[in-house]
CSV table of N, CA and C in Angstrom, one decimal:
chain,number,residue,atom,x,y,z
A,16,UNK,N,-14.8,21.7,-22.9
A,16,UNK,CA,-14.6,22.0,-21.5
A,16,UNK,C,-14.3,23.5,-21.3
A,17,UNK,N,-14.8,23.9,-20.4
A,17,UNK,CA,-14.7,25.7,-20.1
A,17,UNK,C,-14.3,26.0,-19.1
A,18,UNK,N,-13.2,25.1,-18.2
A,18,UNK,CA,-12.0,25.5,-17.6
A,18,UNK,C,-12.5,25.5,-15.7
A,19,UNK,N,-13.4,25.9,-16.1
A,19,UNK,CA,-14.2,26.0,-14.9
A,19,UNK,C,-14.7,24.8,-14.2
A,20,UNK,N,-14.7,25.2,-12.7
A,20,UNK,CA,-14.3,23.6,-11.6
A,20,UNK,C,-15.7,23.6,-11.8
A,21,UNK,N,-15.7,21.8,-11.6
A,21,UNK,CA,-16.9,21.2,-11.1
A,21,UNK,C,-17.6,21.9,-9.4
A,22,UNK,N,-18.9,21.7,-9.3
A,22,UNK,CA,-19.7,22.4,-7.7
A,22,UNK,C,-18.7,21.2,-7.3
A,23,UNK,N,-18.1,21.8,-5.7
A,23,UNK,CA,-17.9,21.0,-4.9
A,23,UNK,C,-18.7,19.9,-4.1
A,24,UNK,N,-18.4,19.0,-3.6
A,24,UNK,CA,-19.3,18.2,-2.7
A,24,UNK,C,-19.4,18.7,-1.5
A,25,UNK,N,-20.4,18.2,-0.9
A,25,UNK,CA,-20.3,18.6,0.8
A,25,UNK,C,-19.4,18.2,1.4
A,26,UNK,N,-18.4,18.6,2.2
A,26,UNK,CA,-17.0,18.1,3.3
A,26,UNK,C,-18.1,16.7,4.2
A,27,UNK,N,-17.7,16.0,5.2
A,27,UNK,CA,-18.3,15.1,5.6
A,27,UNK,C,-17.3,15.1,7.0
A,28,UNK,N,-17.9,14.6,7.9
A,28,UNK,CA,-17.2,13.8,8.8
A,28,UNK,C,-15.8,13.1,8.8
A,29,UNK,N,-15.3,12.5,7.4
A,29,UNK,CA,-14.5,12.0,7.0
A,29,UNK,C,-13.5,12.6,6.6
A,30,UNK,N,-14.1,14.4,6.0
A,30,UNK,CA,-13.0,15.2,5.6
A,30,UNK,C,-12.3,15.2,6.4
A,31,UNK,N,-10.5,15.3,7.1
A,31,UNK,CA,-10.0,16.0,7.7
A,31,UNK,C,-8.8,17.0,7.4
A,32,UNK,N,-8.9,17.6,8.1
A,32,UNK,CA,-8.0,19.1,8.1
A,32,UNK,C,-6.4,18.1,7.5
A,33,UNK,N,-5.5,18.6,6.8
A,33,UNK,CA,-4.3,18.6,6.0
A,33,UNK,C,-3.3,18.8,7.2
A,34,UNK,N,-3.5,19.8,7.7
A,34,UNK,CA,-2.3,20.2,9.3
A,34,UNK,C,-2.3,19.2,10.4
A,35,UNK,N,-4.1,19.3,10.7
A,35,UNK,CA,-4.0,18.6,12.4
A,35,UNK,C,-4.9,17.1,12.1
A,36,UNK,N,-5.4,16.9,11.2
A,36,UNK,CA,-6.4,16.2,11.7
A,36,UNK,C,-7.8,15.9,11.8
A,37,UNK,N,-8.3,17.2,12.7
A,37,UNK,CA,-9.4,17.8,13.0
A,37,UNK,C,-10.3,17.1,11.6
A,38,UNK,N,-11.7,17.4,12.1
A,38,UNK,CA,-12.5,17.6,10.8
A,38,UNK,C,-12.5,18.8,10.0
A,39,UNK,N,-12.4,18.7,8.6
A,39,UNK,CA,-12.4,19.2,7.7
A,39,UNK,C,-14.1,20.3,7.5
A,40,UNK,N,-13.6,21.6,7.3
A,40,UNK,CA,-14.5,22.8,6.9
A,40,UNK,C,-14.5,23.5,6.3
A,41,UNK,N,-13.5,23.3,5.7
A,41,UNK,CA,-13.0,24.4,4.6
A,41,UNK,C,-12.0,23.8,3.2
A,42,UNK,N,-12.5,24.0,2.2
A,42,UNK,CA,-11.5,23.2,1.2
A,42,UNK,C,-11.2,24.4,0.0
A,43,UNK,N,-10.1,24.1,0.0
A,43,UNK,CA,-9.1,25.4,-0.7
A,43,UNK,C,-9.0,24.2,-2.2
A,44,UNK,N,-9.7,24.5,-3.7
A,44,UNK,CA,-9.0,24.0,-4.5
A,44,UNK,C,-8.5,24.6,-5.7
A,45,UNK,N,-6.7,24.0,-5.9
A,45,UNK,CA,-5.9,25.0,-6.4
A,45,UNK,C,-6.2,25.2,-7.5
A,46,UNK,N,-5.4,26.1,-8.6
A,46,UNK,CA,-5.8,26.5,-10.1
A,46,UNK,C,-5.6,24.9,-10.5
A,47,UNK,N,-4.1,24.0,-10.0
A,47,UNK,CA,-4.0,23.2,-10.8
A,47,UNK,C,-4.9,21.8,-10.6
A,48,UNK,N,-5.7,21.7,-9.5
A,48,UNK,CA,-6.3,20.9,-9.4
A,48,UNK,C,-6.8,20.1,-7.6
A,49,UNK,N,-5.3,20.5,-7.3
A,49,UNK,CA,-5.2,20.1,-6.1
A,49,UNK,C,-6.2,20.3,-4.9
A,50,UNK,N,-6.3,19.6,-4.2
A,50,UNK,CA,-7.3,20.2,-2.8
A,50,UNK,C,-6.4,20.3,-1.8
A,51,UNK,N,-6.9,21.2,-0.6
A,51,UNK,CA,-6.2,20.9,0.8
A,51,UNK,C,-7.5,21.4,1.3
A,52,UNK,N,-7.6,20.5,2.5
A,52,UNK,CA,-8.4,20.4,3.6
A,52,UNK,C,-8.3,21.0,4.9
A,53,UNK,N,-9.2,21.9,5.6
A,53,UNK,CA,-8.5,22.6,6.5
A,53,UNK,C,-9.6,22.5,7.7
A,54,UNK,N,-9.4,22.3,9.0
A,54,UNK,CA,-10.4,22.3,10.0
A,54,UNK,C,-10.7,24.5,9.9
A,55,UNK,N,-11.6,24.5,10.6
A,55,UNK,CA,-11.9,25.7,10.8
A,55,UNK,C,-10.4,26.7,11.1
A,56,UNK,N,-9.9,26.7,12.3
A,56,UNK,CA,-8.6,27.1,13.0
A,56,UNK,C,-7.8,27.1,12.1
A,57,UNK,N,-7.4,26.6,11.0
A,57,UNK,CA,-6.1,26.2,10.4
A,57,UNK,C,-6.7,26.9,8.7
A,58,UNK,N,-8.0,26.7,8.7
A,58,UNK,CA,-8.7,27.7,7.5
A,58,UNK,C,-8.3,29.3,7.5
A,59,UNK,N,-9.1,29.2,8.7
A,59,UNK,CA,-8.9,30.6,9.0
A,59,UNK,C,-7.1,31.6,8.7
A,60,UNK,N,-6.2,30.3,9.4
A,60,UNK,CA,-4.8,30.9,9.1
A,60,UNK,C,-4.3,30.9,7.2
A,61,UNK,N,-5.3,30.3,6.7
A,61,UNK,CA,-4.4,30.2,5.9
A,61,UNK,C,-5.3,30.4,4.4
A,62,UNK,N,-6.8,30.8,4.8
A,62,UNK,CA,-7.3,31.0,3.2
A,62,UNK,C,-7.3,32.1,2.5
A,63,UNK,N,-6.8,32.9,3.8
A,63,UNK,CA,-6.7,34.3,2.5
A,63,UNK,C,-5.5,34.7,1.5
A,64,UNK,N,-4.4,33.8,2.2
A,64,UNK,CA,-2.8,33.8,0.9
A,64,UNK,C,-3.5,32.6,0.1
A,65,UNK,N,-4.3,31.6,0.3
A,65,UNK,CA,-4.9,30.6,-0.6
A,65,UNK,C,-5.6,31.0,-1.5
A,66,UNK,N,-6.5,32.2,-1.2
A,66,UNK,CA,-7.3,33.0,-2.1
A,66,UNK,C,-6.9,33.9,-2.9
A,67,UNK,N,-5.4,34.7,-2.6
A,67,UNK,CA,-4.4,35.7,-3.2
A,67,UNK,C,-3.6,34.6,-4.5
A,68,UNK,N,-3.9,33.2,-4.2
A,68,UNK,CA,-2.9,32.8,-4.9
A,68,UNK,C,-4.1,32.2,-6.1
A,69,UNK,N,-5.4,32.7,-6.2
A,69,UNK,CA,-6.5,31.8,-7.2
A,69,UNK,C,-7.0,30.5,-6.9
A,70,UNK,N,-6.9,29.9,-5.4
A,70,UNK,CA,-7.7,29.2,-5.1
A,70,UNK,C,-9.0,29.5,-5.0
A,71,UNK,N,-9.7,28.3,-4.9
A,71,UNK,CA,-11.6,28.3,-4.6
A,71,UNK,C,-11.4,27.9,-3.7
A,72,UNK,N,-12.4,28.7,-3.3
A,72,UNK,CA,-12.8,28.1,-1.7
A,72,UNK,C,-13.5,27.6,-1.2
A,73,UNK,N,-14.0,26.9,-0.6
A,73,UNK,CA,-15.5,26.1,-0.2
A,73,UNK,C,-15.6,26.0,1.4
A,74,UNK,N,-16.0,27.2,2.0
A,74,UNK,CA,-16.0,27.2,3.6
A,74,UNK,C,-17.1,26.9,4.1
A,75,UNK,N,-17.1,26.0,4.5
A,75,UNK,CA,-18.5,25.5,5.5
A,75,UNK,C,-18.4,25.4,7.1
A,76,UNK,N,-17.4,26.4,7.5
A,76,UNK,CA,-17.5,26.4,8.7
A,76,UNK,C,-18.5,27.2,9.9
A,77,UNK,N,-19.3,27.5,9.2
A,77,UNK,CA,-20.4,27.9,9.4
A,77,UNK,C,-21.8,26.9,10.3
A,78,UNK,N,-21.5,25.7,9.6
A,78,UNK,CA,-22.1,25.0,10.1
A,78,UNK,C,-21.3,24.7,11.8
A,79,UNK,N,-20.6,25.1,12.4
A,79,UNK,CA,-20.2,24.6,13.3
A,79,UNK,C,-21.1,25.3,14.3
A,80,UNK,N,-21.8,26.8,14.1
A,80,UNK,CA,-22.5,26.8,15.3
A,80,UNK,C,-24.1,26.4,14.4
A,81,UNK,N,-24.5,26.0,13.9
A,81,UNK,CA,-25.9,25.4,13.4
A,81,UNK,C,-26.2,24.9,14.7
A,82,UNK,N,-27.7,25.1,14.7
A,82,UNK,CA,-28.3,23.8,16.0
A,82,UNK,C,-28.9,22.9,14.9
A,83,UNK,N,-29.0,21.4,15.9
A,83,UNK,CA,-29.0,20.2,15.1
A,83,UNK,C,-30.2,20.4,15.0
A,84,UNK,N,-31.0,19.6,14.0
A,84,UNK,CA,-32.3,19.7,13.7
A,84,UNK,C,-32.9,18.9,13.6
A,85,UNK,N,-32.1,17.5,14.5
A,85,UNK,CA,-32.9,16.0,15.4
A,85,UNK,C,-34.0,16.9,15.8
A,86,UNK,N,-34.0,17.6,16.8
A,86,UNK,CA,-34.4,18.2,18.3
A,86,UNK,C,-36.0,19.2,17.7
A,87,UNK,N,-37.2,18.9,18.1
A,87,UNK,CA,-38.1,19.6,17.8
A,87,UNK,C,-38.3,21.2,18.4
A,88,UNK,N,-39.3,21.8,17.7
A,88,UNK,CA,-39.3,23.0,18.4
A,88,UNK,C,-39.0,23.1,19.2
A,89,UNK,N,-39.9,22.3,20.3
A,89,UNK,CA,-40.1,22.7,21.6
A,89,UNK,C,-39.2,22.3,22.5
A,90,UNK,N,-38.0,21.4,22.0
A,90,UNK,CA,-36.6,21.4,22.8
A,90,UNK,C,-35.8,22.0,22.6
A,91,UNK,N,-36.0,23.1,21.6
A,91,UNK,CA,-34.9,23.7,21.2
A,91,UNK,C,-34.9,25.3,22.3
């Protein structure tokens, strides 16, 4: 083993945020293994001391302004 984390999974609808609730966009996982889940809002407060401390990060909150991609060209 070479110490190094497994690729994360995609967050889901089911992820939610550690503080509020919210859905989950961001996942901080620590050196020792641990995860915390963060909605966007509560990411934002808190991934860069998560980052200072050798957390990984996995921010997908990016997807929040995506347009959906049900909708064909010409409705979009």
């Amino acid at each position: 083993m070479t110490g190094a984390l497994a690729p994360a999974k995609p967050l889901t609808a089911l992820d939610r945020c550690d503080r509020c609730g919210a859905q989950a966009y961001i996942r901080a996982t620590l050196q020792v293994g641990a995860e915390l889940l963060f909605c966007a809002h509560h990411g934002r407060r808190h991934v860069a001391a998560l980052r200072d401390k050798g957390a990984e990060i996995q921010d997908e909150s990016a997807r929040l302004s995506e347009t959906p991609s049900t909708a064909s060209a010409d409705e979009r």
